[in-house]
Amino acid sequence: MAERLIVVGGDAAGMAAASQARRRRNRDDLEIIAFERGHFTSYSACGIPYWISGLVADREQLVARDPATFRESYDIDVRIRHEVVAIDLNRREVIAMDLDGGTEVREPFDTLMYATGAVPTKPAWAHTGGAGVFGVQTLDDGSALREWLDADPPPRQAVVVGGGYIGVEMAEALVLRGLSVTLVERDEQPMSTVDPDMAQLVTDAMRGLGVTIRTGVQVTALSERDGRVCEVVTDDGPIPADVVILGLGVRPNTALAEAAGLPLGPTGGIRVDRRMRVTGVPGVWAAGDCVETLHRVSGMPVHVPLGTHANKQGRVAGINIGGGYATFAGVIGTAVTKVCDLEVGRTGLRERDALAAGFEFVSVIAESTNRAGYYPGARPMTVKLIAERPSGRLLGAQIVGWSEAAKRIDTLAVALWNRMTVDDMTALDLGYAPPYAPVWDPVLVAARKAVDALAPR
Amino acid sequence: MAERLIVVGGDAAGMAAASQARRRRNRDDLEIIAFERGHFTSYSACGIPYWISGLVADREQLVARDPATFRESYDIDVRIRHEVVAIDLNRREVIAMDLDGGTEVREPFDTLMYATGAVPTKPAWAHTGGAGVFGVQTLDDGSALREWLDADPPPRQAVVVGGGYIGVEMAEALVLRGLSVTLVERDEQPMSTVDPDMAQLVTDAMRGLGVTIRTGVQVTALSERDGRVCEVVTDDGPIPADVVILGLGVRPNTALAEAAGLPLGPTGGIRVDRRMRVTGVPGVWAAGDCVETLHRVSGMPVHVPLGTHANKQGRVAGINIGGGYATFAGVIGTAVTKVCDLEVGRTGLRERDALAAGFEFVSVIAESTNRAGYYPGARPMTVKLIAERPSGRLLGAQIVGWSEAAKRIDTLAVALWNRMTVDDMTALDLGYAPPYAPVWDPVLVAARKAVDALAPR
């Protein structure tokens, strides 16, 4: 008789695992059931801001593979709108609720793949204020927001609470739709995913785009009129709003896991080993935004909810479930984003992370251009490097610039992954032609500056 | 009394060396004289095609630092239009000709920096044909060509001989200026700096641009009328032409070096050690397009004339002349170019290079997109990887694609520099956001495909 794999959560990590397991074990050997509480499988949550702005026309474009494809091409029994409400590790069964029919089903499993993703941070005040308050986490969230924005008359004053990637991307999306947008950030500056000196460039760009930025401001409540949000109340006065976006980050979605007794780590994510097996729980695997993972530079566990890790981790889990061997190598915190035409990339540790990890370091900021200075379209590009003292080992890097800046962080990410020193980096053979770089690539300029900063005076 | 450094050749390598030496040793310690036979110092030869096309408006934009700057800010006695005609290693002096005055000067040296660059390959037929035949190597070449193109009436039919980087870039530049352009290539395909399967994409793009491409055709002579070129004679019939561009590659400019007894290597370039000292010749250094260098993957000497290496090598030589310590780490053959909107990048070994070096390998080609498939402006991107069998070590990589494709070769260049295997590469933490990449970056897609190709069947 076939073994049975049950997948809890049908997005990137869960379906990557299911697909890889199926690739190695056919139906007679492994039956696969995947429960997904939403309407969609394997969609790009990262694409939601671009669908909201209208850059991406149809919601369906964000769906990589729909349930029908998984059923037909992968022989995976995908059950959407089914929420797993309990996992019984002793009886080795899950209890799932059919959200449309209202009925409950019990399904036994031999192997469990836990991939419930993350849940948005939602403080108490976010539950006040009536309709018009949205997270931007699932396609269903996005659909609800699109509907609200498409109303007649449409909302005109948006407040985005939180200045991380989603907050910044949503602020831009709403400006593109013609709304007046205020971004409220509790800290000194939005975009704290980079150091303050680099984040300042992003703040300037967003202001240039017309976004009102209120920093050091704490939201305390939302006010409603006729059941609709009308005002964001803060410790610095009220801000009128007819639509509110919550961009306060996410935490691992572990309610079910905790109830079932799966171990959580210090970040609140599920603890897994290098093969994505839940630590100490035979036959149970986990991957994606619900787990914590190893940061290769700090050596500490981190929670980095990002589709690219979810896909890689799901693939690793699936290969192992399928009888193969794979390990997840950890992350180094590479991320890129776009604010209007301004591009931002980061990898490794920020200064505050390096301090927290106990490193001594120097940091340098080098100004250069994305192309040869004389080539049309040459624009400023700022590269920041953080290097351990005295070893010179690269610990982190950040880039802010215009056209073709952000993805250059990959060059630095691969250098960092390989534990290169900034001295070694000055010798790198990088591509040079006037449309792409000055004869000294911005990465090399920054590495040289870091070498100078490290030299004993 | 101050020692004296004489620099032969005032472009990238020579002036980088002079500047670095000056940075470490002041005038009382080191006198520096630089002879340059042309009108310019430290200019971007790579920028000439963009000046010819009109994308770059002024010749002066291509000059990074002019002789006056070197004299005033660096205290370097730059003598332009002075050609060194002999080097006497026994008497330790050079003889230079003032090309404008016609007089000869003798200058003694303690240390010599040889940086004469490269000379264009010019077969016997290239000396026939009268006026209207141009190389594209120096700013003076570029000036002469601009003048010819600006004549009234202007030339209308251009033939570019040779399909390397310069040939391809010049073909595009002349099309942009409205000329009818034929590119003549002796081999099966232009752009042989990448493998034929990748070069085909470039050929297709150039044809789309309106360039007539004649492959497998050998030029045998040029015909002239009234002292001006009128026809390119080939083994496949004549091609009318009122301007001819020579893009047949370059070889190390070593005439002076040979006469002086400096050692040449198997590539025809000057042999230098890791510090850029001419092998076995005390007090004499060399850098740039006139030297041969180590290819880090094949382990063999290569001649790679490129401004980025010239600058790095010159800097290394100058640090050493200045009393510091630096070595040149070698090259891995990274290069990028642009044909209209098509971008081409390469690093490491091509298939033919890998064969010549004795490697066993697999090669894979992976199709992907530069952005998330649903994001506006997503365009195809083709990544080819060559990996040693059975180790999986990356040996070479090539990218052809549209917007933001070429510089991604740097990601692969850094992986290759660090001797990564394709298996290790699948784990890389690269930047992901819909405007910049699919959730599986094209580099990761290609690495996974290479892993599959390496797996024992």
mmCIF file of N, CA, C and O in Angstrom, chain B residues 210-259:
data_model
loop_
_atom_site.group_PDB
_atom_site.id
_atom_site.type_symbol
_atom_site.label_atom_id
_atom_site.label_comp_id
_atom_site.label_asym_id
_atom_site.label_seq_id
_atom_site.Cartn_x
_atom_site.Cartn_y
_atom_site.Cartn_z
ATOM 1 N N GLY B 210 19.374 45.076 -39.030
ATOM 2 C CA GLY B 210 19.585 45.486 -40.413
ATOM 3 C C GLY B 210 21.009 45.308 -40.906
ATOM 4 O O GLY B 210 21.332 45.698 -42.029
ATOM 5 N N VAL B 211 21.865 44.710 -40.095
ATOM 6 C CA VAL B 211 23.237 44.464 -40.525
ATOM 7 C C VAL B 211 23.256 43.229 -41.437
ATOM 8 O O VAL B 211 22.656 42.207 -41.110
ATOM 9 N N THR B 212 23.902 43.359 -42.584
ATOM 10 C CA THR B 212 24.099 42.205 -43.449
ATOM 11 C C THR B 212 25.315 41.441 -42.927
ATOM 12 O O THR B 212 26.382 42.029 -42.751
ATOM 13 N N ILE B 213 25.135 40.154 -42.650
ATOM 14 C CA ILE B 213 26.248 39.376 -42.099
ATOM 15 C C ILE B 213 26.687 38.339 -43.113
ATOM 16 O O ILE B 213 25.883 37.541 -43.588
ATOM 17 N N ARG B 214 27.957 38.404 -43.454
ATOM 18 C CA ARG B 214 28.511 37.427 -44.397
ATOM 19 C C ARG B 214 29.535 36.588 -43.643
ATOM 20 O O ARG B 214 30.586 37.090 -43.266
ATOM 21 N N THR B 215 29.207 35.320 -43.424
ATOM 22 C CA THR B 215 30.124 34.469 -42.660
ATOM 23 C C THR B 215 30.881 33.530 -43.588
ATOM 24 O O THR B 215 30.465 33.285 -44.726
ATOM 25 N N GLY B 216 31.972 32.993 -43.089
ATOM 26 C CA GLY B 216 32.802 32.091 -43.883
ATOM 27 C C GLY B 216 33.398 32.793 -45.090
ATOM 28 O O GLY B 216 33.685 32.163 -46.110
ATOM 29 N N VAL B 217 33.564 34.081 -44.992
ATOM 30 C CA VAL B 217 34.054 34.879 -46.126
ATOM 31 C C VAL B 217 35.386 35.519 -45.746
ATOM 32 O O VAL B 217 35.530 36.090 -44.669
ATOM 33 N N GLN B 218 36.331 35.404 -46.658
ATOM 34 C CA GLN B 218 37.681 35.892 -46.405
ATOM 35 C C GLN B 218 37.951 37.104 -47.299
ATOM 36 O O GLN B 218 37.748 37.048 -48.508
ATOM 37 N N VAL B 219 38.408 38.183 -46.712
ATOM 38 C CA VAL B 219 38.770 39.365 -47.502
ATOM 39 C C VAL B 219 40.151 39.126 -48.118
ATOM 40 O O VAL B 219 41.059 38.606 -47.454
ATOM 41 N N THR B 220 40.295 39.507 -49.396
ATOM 42 C CA THR B 220 41.586 39.284 -50.065
ATOM 43 C C THR B 220 42.246 40.591 -50.479
ATOM 44 O O THR B 220 43.459 40.654 -50.631
ATOM 45 N N ALA B 221 41.451 41.634 -50.660
ATOM 46 C CA ALA B 221 42.024 42.926 -51.072
ATOM 47 C C ALA B 221 40.987 44.020 -50.913
ATOM 48 O O ALA B 221 39.803 43.752 -50.680
ATOM 49 N N LEU B 222 41.450 45.259 -51.031
ATOM 50 C CA LEU B 222 40.542 46.402 -51.093
ATOM 51 C C LEU B 222 40.800 47.101 -52.419
ATOM 52 O O LEU B 222 41.943 47.194 -52.864
ATOM 53 N N SER B 223 39.740 47.572 -53.047
ATOM 54 C CA SER B 223 39.924 48.325 -54.301
ATOM 55 C C SER B 223 39.728 49.801 -54.008
ATOM 56 O O SER B 223 38.952 50.178 -53.129
ATOM 57 N N GLU B 224 40.423 50.630 -54.793
ATOM 58 C CA GLU B 224 40.262 52.067 -54.588
ATOM 59 C C GLU B 224 39.891 52.765 -55.889
ATOM 60 O O GLU B 224 40.081 52.246 -56.990
ATOM 61 N N ARG B 225 39.291 53.926 -55.734
ATOM 62 C CA ARG B 225 38.998 54.789 -56.872
ATOM 63 C C ARG B 225 39.375 56.201 -56.423
ATOM 64 O O ARG B 225 38.933 56.643 -55.359
ATOM 65 N N ASP B 226 40.194 56.870 -57.199
ATOM 66 C CA ASP B 226 40.649 58.231 -56.856
ATOM 67 C C ASP B 226 41.252 58.283 -55.441
ATOM 68 O O ASP B 226 40.993 59.226 -54.680
ATOM 69 N N GLY B 227 41.964 57.229 -55.094
ATOM 70 C CA GLY B 227 42.638 57.249 -53.786
ATOM 71 C C GLY B 227 41.740 56.940 -52.613
ATOM 72 O O GLY B 227 42.165 57.025 -51.466
ATOM 73 N N ARG B 228 40.473 56.583 -52.899
ATOM 74 C CA ARG B 228 39.538 56.271 -51.805
ATOM 75 C C ARG B 228 39.048 54.837 -51.964
ATOM 76 O O ARG B 228 38.842 54.356 -53.078
ATOM 77 N N VAL B 229 38.834 54.169 -50.873
ATOM 78 C CA VAL B 229 38.366 52.793 -50.932
ATOM 79 C C VAL B 229 36.985 52.753 -51.579
ATOM 80 O O VAL B 229 36.151 53.648 -51.340
ATOM 81 N N CYS B 230 36.746 51.755 -52.442
ATOM 82 C CA CYS B 230 35.426 51.658 -53.084
ATOM 83 C C CYS B 230 34.850 50.249 -53.017
ATOM 84 O O CYS B 230 33.675 50.053 -53.272
ATOM 85 N N GLU B 231 35.681 49.276 -52.628
ATOM 86 C CA GLU B 231 35.204 47.902 -52.699
ATOM 87 C C GLU B 231 36.066 46.997 -51.816
ATOM 88 O O GLU B 231 37.282 47.142 -51.770
ATOM 89 N N VAL B 232 35.384 46.075 -51.144
ATOM 90 C CA VAL B 232 36.106 45.032 -50.411
ATOM 91 C C VAL B 232 36.049 43.769 -51.257
ATOM 92 O O VAL B 232 34.967 43.279 -51.582
ATOM 93 N N VAL B 233 37.217 43.287 -51.648
ATOM 94 C CA VAL B 233 37.275 42.094 -52.485
ATOM 95 C C VAL B 233 37.381 40.867 -51.579
ATOM 96 O O VAL B 233 38.219 40.834 -50.667
ATOM 97 N N THR B 234 36.503 39.884 -51.798
ATOM 98 C CA THR B 234 36.526 38.689 -50.951
ATOM 99 C C THR B 234 36.575 37.433 -51.810
ATOM 100 O O THR B 234 36.395 37.513 -53.031
ATOM 101 N N ASP B 235 36.760 36.301 -51.142
ATOM 102 C CA ASP B 235 36.744 35.032 -51.876
ATOM 103 C C ASP B 235 35.319 34.636 -52.248
ATOM 104 O O ASP B 235 35.094 33.589 -52.846
ATOM 105 N N ASP B 236 34.363 35.472 -51.918
ATOM 106 C CA ASP B 236 32.969 35.223 -52.282
ATOM 107 C C ASP B 236 32.405 36.443 -53.021
ATOM 108 O O ASP B 236 31.239 36.772 -52.897
ATOM 109 N N GLY B 237 33.284 37.136 -53.741
ATOM 110 C CA GLY B 237 32.830 38.274 -54.548
ATOM 111 C C GLY B 237 33.066 39.603 -53.868
ATOM 112 O O GLY B 237 33.391 39.664 -52.680
ATOM 113 N N PRO B 238 32.935 40.688 -54.641
ATOM 114 C CA PRO B 238 33.212 42.029 -54.108
ATOM 115 C C PRO B 238 32.022 42.600 -53.333
ATOM 116 O O PRO B 238 30.880 42.246 -53.588
ATOM 117 N N ILE B 239 32.335 43.479 -52.387
ATOM 118 C CA ILE B 239 31.284 44.172 -51.630
ATOM 119 C C ILE B 239 31.586 45.664 -51.713
ATOM 120 O O ILE B 239 32.660 46.103 -51.295
ATOM 121 N N PRO B 240 30.654 46.464 -52.260
ATOM 122 C CA PRO B 240 30.916 47.901 -52.374
ATOM 123 C C PRO B 240 31.054 48.535 -50.989
ATOM 124 O O PRO B 240 30.373 48.130 -50.043
ATOM 125 N N ALA B 241 31.952 49.508 -50.903
ATOM 126 C CA ALA B 241 32.210 50.124 -49.600
ATOM 127 C C ALA B 241 32.817 51.498 -49.802
ATOM 128 O O ALA B 241 33.731 51.657 -50.610
ATOM 129 N N ASP B 242 32.313 52.490 -49.087
ATOM 130 C CA ASP B 242 33.033 53.761 -49.068
ATOM 131 C C ASP B 242 33.615 54.071 -47.697
ATOM 132 O O ASP B 242 34.160 55.142 -47.475
ATOM 133 N N VAL B 243 33.486 53.113 -46.785
ATOM 134 C CA VAL B 243 34.264 53.172 -45.548
ATOM 135 C C VAL B 243 34.452 51.729 -45.066
ATOM 136 O O VAL B 243 33.525 50.915 -45.132
ATOM 137 N N VAL B 244 35.655 51.417 -44.614
ATOM 138 C CA VAL B 244 35.972 50.059 -44.156
ATOM 139 C C VAL B 244 36.539 50.137 -42.746
ATOM 140 O O VAL B 244 37.416 50.959 -42.460
ATOM 141 N N ILE B 245 35.967 49.318 -41.875
ATOM 142 C CA ILE B 245 36.445 49.268 -40.489
ATOM 143 C C ILE B 245 37.154 47.940 -40.267
ATOM 144 O O ILE B 245 36.618 46.878 -40.589
ATOM 145 N N LEU B 246 38.330 48.017 -39.686
ATOM 146 C CA LEU B 246 39.082 46.805 -39.378
ATOM 147 C C LEU B 246 38.834 46.416 -37.920
ATOM 148 O O LEU B 246 39.153 47.186 -37.013
ATOM 149 N N GLY B 247 38.256 45.262 -37.737
ATOM 150 C CA GLY B 247 37.998 44.775 -36.380
ATOM 151 C C GLY B 247 38.548 43.368 -36.253
ATOM 152 O O GLY B 247 37.833 42.434 -35.921
ATOM 153 N N LEU B 248 39.827 43.232 -36.535
ATOM 154 C CA LEU B 248 40.435 41.898 -36.648
ATOM 155 C C LEU B 248 41.200 41.522 -35.398
ATOM 156 O O LEU B 248 42.014 40.607 -35.407
ATOM 157 N N GLY B 249 40.971 42.238 -34.347
ATOM 158 C CA GLY B 249 41.657 41.913 -33.106
ATOM 159 C C GLY B 249 42.987 42.625 -33.006
ATOM 160 O O GLY B 249 43.383 43.363 -33.920
ATOM 161 N N VAL B 250 43.624 42.408 -31.897
ATOM 162 C CA VAL B 250 44.892 43.098 -31.642
ATOM 163 C C VAL B 250 45.915 42.080 -31.146
ATOM 164 O O VAL B 250 45.566 40.985 -30.733
ATOM 165 N N ARG B 251 47.170 42.469 -31.218
ATOM 166 C CA ARG B 251 48.217 41.645 -30.614
ATOM 167 C C ARG B 251 49.083 42.553 -29.743
ATOM 168 O O ARG B 251 49.081 43.787 -29.924
ATOM 169 N N PRO B 252 49.799 41.981 -28.804
ATOM 170 C CA PRO B 252 50.608 42.805 -27.906
ATOM 171 C C PRO B 252 51.598 43.641 -28.702
ATOM 172 O O PRO B 252 52.199 43.151 -29.661
ATOM 173 N N ASN B 253 51.734 44.882 -28.323
ATOM 174 C CA ASN B 253 52.666 45.796 -28.998
ATOM 175 C C ASN B 253 54.047 45.638 -28.357
ATOM 176 O O ASN B 253 54.352 46.271 -27.356
ATOM 177 N N THR B 254 54.853 44.780 -28.967
ATOM 178 C CA THR B 254 56.099 44.380 -28.308
ATOM 179 C C THR B 254 57.345 44.673 -29.140
ATOM 180 O O THR B 254 58.433 44.180 -28.817
ATOM 181 N N ALA B 255 57.203 45.451 -30.199
ATOM 182 C CA ALA B 255 58.352 45.680 -31.082
ATOM 183 C C ALA B 255 59.544 46.216 -30.286
ATOM 184 O O ALA B 255 60.661 45.685 -30.366
ATOM 185 N N LEU B 256 59.285 47.274 -29.520
ATOM 186 C CA LEU B 256 60.349 47.873 -28.708
ATOM 187 C C LEU B 256 60.908 46.890 -27.694
ATOM 188 O O LEU B 256 62.116 46.835 -27.447
ATOM 189 N N ALA B 257 59.992 46.128 -27.106
ATOM 190 C CA ALA B 257 60.382 45.184 -26.068
ATOM 191 C C ALA B 257 61.288 44.107 -26.644
ATOM 192 O O ALA B 257 62.312 43.747 -26.053
ATOM 193 N N GLU B 258 60.909 43.615 -27.804
ATOM 194 C CA GLU B 258 61.720 42.573 -28.445
ATOM 195 C C GLU B 258 63.103 43.109 -28.770
ATOM 196 O O GLU B 258 64.118 42.448 -28.530
ATOM 197 N N ALA B 259 63.135 44.329 -29.327
ATOM 198 C CA ALA B 259 64.423 44.921 -29.680
ATOM 199 C C ALA B 259 65.303 45.088 -28.443
ATOM 200 O O ALA B 259 66.524 44.945 -28.504
#
